[in-house]
PDB file of C-alpha atoms in Angstrom:
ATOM      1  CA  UNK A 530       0.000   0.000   0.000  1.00  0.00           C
ATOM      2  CA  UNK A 531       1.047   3.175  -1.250  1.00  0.00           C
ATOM      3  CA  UNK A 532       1.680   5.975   1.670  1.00  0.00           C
ATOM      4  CA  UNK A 533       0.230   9.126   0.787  1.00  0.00           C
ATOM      5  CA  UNK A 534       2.185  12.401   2.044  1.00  0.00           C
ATOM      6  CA  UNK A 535      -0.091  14.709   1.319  1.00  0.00           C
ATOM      7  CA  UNK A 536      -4.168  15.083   1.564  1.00  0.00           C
ATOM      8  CA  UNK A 537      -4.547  15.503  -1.973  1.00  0.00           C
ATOM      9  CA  UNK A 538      -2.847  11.769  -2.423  1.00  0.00           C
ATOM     10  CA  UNK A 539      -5.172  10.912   0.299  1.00  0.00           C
ATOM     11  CA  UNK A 540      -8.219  11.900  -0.353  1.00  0.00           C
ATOM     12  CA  UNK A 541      -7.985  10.760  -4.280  1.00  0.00           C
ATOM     13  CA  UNK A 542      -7.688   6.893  -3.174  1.00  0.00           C
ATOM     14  CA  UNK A 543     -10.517   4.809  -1.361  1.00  0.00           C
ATOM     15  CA  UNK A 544      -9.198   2.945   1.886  1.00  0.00           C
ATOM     16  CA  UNK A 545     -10.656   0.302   3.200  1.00  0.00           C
ATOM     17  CA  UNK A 546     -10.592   0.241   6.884  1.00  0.00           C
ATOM     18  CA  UNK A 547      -7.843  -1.841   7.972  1.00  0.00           C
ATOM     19  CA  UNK A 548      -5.681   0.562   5.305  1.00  0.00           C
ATOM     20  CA  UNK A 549      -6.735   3.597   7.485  1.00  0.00           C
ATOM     21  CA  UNK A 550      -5.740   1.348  10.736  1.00  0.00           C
ATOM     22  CA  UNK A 551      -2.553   0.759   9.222  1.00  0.00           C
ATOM     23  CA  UNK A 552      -2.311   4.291   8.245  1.00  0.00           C
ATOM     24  CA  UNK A 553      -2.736   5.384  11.164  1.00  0.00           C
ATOM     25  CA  UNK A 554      -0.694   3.242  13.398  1.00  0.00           C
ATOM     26  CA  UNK A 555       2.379   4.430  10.683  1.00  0.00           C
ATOM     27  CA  UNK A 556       1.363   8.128  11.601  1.00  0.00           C
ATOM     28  CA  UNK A 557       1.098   7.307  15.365  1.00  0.00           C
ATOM     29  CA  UNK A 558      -2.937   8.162  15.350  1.00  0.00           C
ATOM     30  CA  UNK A 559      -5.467   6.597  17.214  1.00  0.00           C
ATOM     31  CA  UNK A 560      -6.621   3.205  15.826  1.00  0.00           C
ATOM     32  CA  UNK A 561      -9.880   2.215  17.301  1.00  0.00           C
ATOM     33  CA  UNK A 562     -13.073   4.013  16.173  1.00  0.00           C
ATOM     34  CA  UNK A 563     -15.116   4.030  13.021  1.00  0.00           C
ATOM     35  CA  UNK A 564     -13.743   5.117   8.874  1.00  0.00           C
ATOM     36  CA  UNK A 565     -15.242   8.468   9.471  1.00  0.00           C
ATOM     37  CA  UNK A 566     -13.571   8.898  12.795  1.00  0.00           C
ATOM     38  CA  UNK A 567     -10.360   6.786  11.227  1.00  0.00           C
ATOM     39  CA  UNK A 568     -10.595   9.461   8.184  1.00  0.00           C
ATOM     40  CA  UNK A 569     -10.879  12.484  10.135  1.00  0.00           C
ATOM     41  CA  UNK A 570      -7.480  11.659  12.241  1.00  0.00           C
ATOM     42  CA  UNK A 571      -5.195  11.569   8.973  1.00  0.00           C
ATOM     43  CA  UNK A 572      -6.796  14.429   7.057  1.00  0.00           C
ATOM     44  CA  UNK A 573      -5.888  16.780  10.201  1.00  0.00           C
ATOM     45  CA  UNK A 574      -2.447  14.676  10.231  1.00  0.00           C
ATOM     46  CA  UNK A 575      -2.059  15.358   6.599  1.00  0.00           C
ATOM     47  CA  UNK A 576      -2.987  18.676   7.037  1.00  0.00           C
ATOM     48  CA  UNK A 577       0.069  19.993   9.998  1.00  0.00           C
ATOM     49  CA  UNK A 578      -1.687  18.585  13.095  1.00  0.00           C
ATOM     50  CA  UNK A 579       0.749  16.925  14.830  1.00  0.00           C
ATOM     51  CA  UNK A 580       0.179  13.099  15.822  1.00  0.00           C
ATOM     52  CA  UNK A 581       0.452  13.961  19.598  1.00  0.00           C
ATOM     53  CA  UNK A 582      -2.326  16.657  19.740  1.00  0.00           C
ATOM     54  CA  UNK A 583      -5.030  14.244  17.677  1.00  0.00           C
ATOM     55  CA  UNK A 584      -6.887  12.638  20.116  1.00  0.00           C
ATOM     56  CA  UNK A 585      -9.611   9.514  19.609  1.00  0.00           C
ATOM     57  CA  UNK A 586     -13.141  10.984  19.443  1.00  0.00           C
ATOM     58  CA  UNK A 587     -14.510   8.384  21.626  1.00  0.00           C
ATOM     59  CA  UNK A 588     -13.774   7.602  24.799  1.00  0.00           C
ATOM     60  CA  UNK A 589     -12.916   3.830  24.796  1.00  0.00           C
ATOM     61  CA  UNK A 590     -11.920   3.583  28.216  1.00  0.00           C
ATOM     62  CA  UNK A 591     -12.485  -0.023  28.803  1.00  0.00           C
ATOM     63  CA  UNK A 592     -14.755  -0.735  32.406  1.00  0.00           C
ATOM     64  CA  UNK A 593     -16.116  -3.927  34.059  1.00  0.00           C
ATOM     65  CA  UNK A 594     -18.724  -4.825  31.669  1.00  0.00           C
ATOM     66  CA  UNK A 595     -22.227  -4.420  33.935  1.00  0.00           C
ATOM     67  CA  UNK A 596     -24.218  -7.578  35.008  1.00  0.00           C
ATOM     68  CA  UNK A 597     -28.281  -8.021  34.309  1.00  0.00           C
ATOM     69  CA  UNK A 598     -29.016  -6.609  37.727  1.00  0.00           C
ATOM     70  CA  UNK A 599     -27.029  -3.532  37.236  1.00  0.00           C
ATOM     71  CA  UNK A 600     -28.939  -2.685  34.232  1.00  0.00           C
ATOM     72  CA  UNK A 601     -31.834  -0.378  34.520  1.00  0.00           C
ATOM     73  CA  UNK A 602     -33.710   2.878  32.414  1.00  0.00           C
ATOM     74  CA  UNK A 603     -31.199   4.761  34.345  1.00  0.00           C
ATOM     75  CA  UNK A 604     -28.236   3.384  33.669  1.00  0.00           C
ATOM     76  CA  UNK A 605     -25.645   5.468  31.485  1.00  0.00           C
ATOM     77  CA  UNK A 606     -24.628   4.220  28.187  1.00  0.00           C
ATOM     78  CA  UNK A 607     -21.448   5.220  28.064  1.00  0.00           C
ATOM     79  CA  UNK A 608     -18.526   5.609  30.847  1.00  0.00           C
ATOM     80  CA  UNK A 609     -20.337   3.470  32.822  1.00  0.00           C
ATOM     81  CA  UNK A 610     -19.607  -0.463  32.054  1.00  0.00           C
ATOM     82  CA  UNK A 611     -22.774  -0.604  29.612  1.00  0.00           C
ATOM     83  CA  UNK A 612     -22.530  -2.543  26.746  1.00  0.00           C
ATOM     84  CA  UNK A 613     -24.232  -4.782  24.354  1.00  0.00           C
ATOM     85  CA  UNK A 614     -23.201  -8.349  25.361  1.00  0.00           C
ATOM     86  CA  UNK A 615     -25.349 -11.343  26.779  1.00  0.00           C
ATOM     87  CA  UNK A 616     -26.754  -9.188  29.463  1.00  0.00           C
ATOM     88  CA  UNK A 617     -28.283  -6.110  27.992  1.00  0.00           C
ATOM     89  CA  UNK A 618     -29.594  -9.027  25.566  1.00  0.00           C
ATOM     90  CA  UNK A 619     -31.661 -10.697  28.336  1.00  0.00           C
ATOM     91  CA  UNK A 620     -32.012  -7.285  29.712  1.00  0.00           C
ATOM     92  CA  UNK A 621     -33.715  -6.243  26.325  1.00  0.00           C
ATOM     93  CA  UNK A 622     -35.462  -9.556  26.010  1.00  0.00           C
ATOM     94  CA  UNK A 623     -37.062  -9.047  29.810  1.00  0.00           C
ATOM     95  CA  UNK A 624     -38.117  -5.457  28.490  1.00  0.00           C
ATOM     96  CA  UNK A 625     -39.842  -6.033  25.640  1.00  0.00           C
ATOM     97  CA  UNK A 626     -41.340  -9.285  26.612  1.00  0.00           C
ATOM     98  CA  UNK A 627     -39.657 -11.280  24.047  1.00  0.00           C
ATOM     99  CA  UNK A 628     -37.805 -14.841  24.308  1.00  0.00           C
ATOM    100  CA  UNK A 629     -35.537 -13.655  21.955  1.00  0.00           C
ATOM    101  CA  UNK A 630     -33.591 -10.439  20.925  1.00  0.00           C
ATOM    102  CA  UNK A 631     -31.132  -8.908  18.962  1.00  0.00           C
ATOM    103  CA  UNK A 632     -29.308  -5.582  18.843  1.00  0.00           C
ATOM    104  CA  UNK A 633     -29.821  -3.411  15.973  1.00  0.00           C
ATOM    105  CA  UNK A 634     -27.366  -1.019  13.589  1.00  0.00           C
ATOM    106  CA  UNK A 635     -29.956   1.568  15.220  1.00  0.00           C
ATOM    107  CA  UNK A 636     -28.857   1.009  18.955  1.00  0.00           C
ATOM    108  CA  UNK A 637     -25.150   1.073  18.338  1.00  0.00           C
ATOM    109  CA  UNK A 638     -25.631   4.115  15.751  1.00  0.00           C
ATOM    110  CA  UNK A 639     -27.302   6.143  18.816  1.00  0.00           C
ATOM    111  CA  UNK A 640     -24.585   4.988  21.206  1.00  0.00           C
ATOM    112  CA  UNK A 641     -21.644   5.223  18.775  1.00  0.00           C
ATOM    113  CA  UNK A 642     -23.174   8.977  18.477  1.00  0.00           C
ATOM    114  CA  UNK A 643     -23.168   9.510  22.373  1.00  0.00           C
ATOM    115  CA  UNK A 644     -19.739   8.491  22.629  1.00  0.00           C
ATOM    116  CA  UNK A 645     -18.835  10.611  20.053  1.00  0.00           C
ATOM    117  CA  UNK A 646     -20.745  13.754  21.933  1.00  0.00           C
ATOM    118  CA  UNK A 647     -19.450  12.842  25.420  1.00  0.00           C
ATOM    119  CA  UNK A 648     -22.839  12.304  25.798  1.00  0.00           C
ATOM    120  CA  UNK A 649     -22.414  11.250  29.430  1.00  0.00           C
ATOM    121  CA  UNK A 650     -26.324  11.922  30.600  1.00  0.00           C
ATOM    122  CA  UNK A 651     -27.982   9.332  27.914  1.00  0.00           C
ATOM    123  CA  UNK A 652     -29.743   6.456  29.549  1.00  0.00           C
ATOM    124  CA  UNK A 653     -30.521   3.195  28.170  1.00  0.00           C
ATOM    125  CA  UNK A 654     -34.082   5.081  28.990  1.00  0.00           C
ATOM    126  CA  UNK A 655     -33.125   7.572  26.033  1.00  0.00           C
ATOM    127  CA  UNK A 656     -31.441   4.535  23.744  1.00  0.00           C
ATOM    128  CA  UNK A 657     -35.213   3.204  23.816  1.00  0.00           C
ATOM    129  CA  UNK A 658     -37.175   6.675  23.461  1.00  0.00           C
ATOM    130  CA  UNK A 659     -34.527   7.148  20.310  1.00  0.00           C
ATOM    131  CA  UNK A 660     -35.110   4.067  18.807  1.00  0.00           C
ATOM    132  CA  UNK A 661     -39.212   4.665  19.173  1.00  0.00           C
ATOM    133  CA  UNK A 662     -38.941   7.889  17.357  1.00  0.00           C
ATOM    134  CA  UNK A 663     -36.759   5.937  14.972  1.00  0.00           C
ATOM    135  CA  UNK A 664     -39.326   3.544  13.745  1.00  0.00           C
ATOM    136  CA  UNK A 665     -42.077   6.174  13.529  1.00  0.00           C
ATOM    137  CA  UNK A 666     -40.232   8.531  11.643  1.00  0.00           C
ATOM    138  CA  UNK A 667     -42.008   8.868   7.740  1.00  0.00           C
ATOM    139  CA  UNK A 668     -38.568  11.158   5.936  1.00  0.00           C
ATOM    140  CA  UNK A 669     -36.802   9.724   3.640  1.00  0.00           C
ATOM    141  CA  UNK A 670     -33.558  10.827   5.328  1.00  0.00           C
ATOM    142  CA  UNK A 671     -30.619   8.279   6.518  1.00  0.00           C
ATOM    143  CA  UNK A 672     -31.288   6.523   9.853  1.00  0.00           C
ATOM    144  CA  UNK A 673     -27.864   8.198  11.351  1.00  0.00           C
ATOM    145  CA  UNK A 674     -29.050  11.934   9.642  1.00  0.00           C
ATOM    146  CA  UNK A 675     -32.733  11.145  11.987  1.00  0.00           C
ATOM    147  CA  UNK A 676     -30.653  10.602  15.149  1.00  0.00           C
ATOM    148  CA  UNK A 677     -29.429  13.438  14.477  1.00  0.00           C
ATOM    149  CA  UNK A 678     -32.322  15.725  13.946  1.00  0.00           C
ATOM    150  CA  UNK A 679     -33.840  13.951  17.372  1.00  0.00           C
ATOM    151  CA  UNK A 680     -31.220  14.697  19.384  1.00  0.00           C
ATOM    152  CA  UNK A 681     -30.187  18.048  18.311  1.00  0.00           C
ATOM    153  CA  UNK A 682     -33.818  18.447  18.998  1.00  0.00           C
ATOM    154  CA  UNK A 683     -33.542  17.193  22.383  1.00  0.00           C
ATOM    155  CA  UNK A 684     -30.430  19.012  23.032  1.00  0.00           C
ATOM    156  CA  UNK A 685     -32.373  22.362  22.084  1.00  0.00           C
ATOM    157  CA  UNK A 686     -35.636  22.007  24.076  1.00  0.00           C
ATOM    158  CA  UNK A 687     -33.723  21.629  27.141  1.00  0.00           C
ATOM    159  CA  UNK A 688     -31.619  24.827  26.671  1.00  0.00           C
ATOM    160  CA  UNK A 689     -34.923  26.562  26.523  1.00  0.00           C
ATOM    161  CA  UNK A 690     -35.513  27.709  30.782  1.00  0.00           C
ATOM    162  CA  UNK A 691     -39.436  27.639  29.642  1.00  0.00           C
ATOM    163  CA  UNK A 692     -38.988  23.651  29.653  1.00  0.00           C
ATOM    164  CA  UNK A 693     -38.333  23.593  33.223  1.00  0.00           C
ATOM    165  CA  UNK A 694     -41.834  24.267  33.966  1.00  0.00           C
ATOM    166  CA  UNK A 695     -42.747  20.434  32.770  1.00  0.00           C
ATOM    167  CA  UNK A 696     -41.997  17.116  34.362  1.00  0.00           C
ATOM    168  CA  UNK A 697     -40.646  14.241  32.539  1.00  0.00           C
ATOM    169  CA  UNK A 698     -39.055  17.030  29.875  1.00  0.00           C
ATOM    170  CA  UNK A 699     -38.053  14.059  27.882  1.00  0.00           C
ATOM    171  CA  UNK A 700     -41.303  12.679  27.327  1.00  0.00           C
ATOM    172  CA  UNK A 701     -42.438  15.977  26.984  1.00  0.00           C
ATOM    173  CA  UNK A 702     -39.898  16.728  23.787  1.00  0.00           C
ATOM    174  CA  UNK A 703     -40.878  13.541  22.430  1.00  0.00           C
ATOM    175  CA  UNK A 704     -44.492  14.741  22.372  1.00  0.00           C
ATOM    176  CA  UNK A 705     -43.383  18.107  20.280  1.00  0.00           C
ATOM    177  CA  UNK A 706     -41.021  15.942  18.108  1.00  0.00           C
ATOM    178  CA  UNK A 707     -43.880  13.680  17.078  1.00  0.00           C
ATOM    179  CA  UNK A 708     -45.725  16.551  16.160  1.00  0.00           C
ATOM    180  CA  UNK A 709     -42.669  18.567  13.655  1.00  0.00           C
ATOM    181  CA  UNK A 710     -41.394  15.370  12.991  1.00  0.00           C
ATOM    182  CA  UNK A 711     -44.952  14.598  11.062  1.00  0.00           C
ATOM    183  CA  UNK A 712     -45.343  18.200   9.366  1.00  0.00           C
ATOM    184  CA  UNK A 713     -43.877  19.848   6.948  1.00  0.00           C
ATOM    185  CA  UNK A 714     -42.144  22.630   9.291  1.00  0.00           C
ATOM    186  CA  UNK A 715     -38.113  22.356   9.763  1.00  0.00           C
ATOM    187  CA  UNK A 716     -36.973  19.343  12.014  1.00  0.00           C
ATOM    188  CA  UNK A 717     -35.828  21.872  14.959  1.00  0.00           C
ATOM    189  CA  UNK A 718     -37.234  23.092  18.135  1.00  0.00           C
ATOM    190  CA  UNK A 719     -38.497  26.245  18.531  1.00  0.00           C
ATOM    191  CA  UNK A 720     -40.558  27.910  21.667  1.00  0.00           C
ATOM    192  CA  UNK A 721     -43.509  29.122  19.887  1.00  0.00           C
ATOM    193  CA  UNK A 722     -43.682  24.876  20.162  1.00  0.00           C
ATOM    194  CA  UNK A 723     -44.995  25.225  23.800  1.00  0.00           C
ATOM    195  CA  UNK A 724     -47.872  27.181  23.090  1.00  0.00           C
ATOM    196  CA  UNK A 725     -49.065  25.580  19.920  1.00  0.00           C
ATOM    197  CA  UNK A 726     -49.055  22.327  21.592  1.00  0.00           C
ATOM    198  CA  UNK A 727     -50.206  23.754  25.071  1.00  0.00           C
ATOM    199  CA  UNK A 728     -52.771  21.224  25.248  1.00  0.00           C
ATOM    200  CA  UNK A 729     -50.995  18.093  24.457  1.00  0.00           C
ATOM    201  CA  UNK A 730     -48.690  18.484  27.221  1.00  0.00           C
ATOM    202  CA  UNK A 731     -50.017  20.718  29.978  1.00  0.00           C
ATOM    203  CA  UNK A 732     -50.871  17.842  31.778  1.00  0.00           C
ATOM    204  CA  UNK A 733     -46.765  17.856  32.274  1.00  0.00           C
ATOM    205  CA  UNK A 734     -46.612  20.879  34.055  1.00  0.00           C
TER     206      UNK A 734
END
């Protein structure tokens, strides 16, 4: 394999990703994480950031994986021991009732993304309210472009003091995001959402 020195050689050539590993172990780059995350350490390499001052995205610290009975809605997906082995599987399972269950591309798409954020207040509570917006959502947009949408969403109706009025603000949000989600408005929050939907969610005050 050819070793590009510049980001013009770079970016002209598709790598698979055990090239970009490779790359970036020769660069002295992190090596765990995803292409994207893979891609974006050697185009700021290739482009004067020094090796030492790129750090990994994620944090991939690793922790004693948690048991079934430390599992709950509560329990933080990330920096906390969480992860999707045997016993979030029965966990799951328990949850929905089912004698058999499998982890999706959705669920490790929403926790790749908290990882990503530093997300460290996302609950396996949030993974599910996520994935239930997920599978209602009518656009024609990518699954991981959605996420997105919901949780900058999210992210925005909780900077807005006027939410603090409500309990459960999450269930709350998820009440307004049904509602844009469905219409033909932007995919954003907004206050002017609070009054138009007084009625659907005064009962959260």
């Amino acid at each position: 394999m050819k070793i590009p020195n510049t980001l013009s050689e770079f970016t002209q050539k598709y790598y698979y990703k055990t090239e970009l590993i490779k790359l970036c172990r020769r660069y002295k780059l992190p090596t765990s994480g995803t292409k994207a995350e893979l891609n974006s350490y050697i185009t700021k390499y290739l482009k004067g950031v020094p090796s030492s001052k790129i750090k990994p995205i994620r944090n991939n610290r690793k922790r004693h994986p948690l048991q079934y009975s430390e599992i709950n809605l509560d329990t933080k997906l990330i920096n906390s021991g969480f992860c999707f082995n045997n016993a979030a599987r029965q966990w799951f399972a328990d949850y929905f009732d089912v004698k058999k269950f499998s982890f999706s591309k959705k669920m490790a798409i929403i926790k790749r993304k908290a990882e990503t954020e530093h997300d460290t207040e996302m609950t396996v509570g949030d993974l599910l309210l996520e994935m239930q917006n997920w599978d209602q959502s009518k656009t024609e947009l990518s699954v991981e472009e959605r996420t997105y949408q919901w949780n900058n969403f999210v992210r925005d109706f909780f900077k807005d003091q006027a939410t603090t009025q409500y309990k459960q603000r999450l269930k709350v949000a998820s009440i307004l995001w049904k509602e844009v989600r469905t219409s033909k408005k932007a995919k954003i929050y907004h206050h002017d959402l609070l009054k138009k939907y007084d009625r659907k969610i005064k009962e959260y005050k």
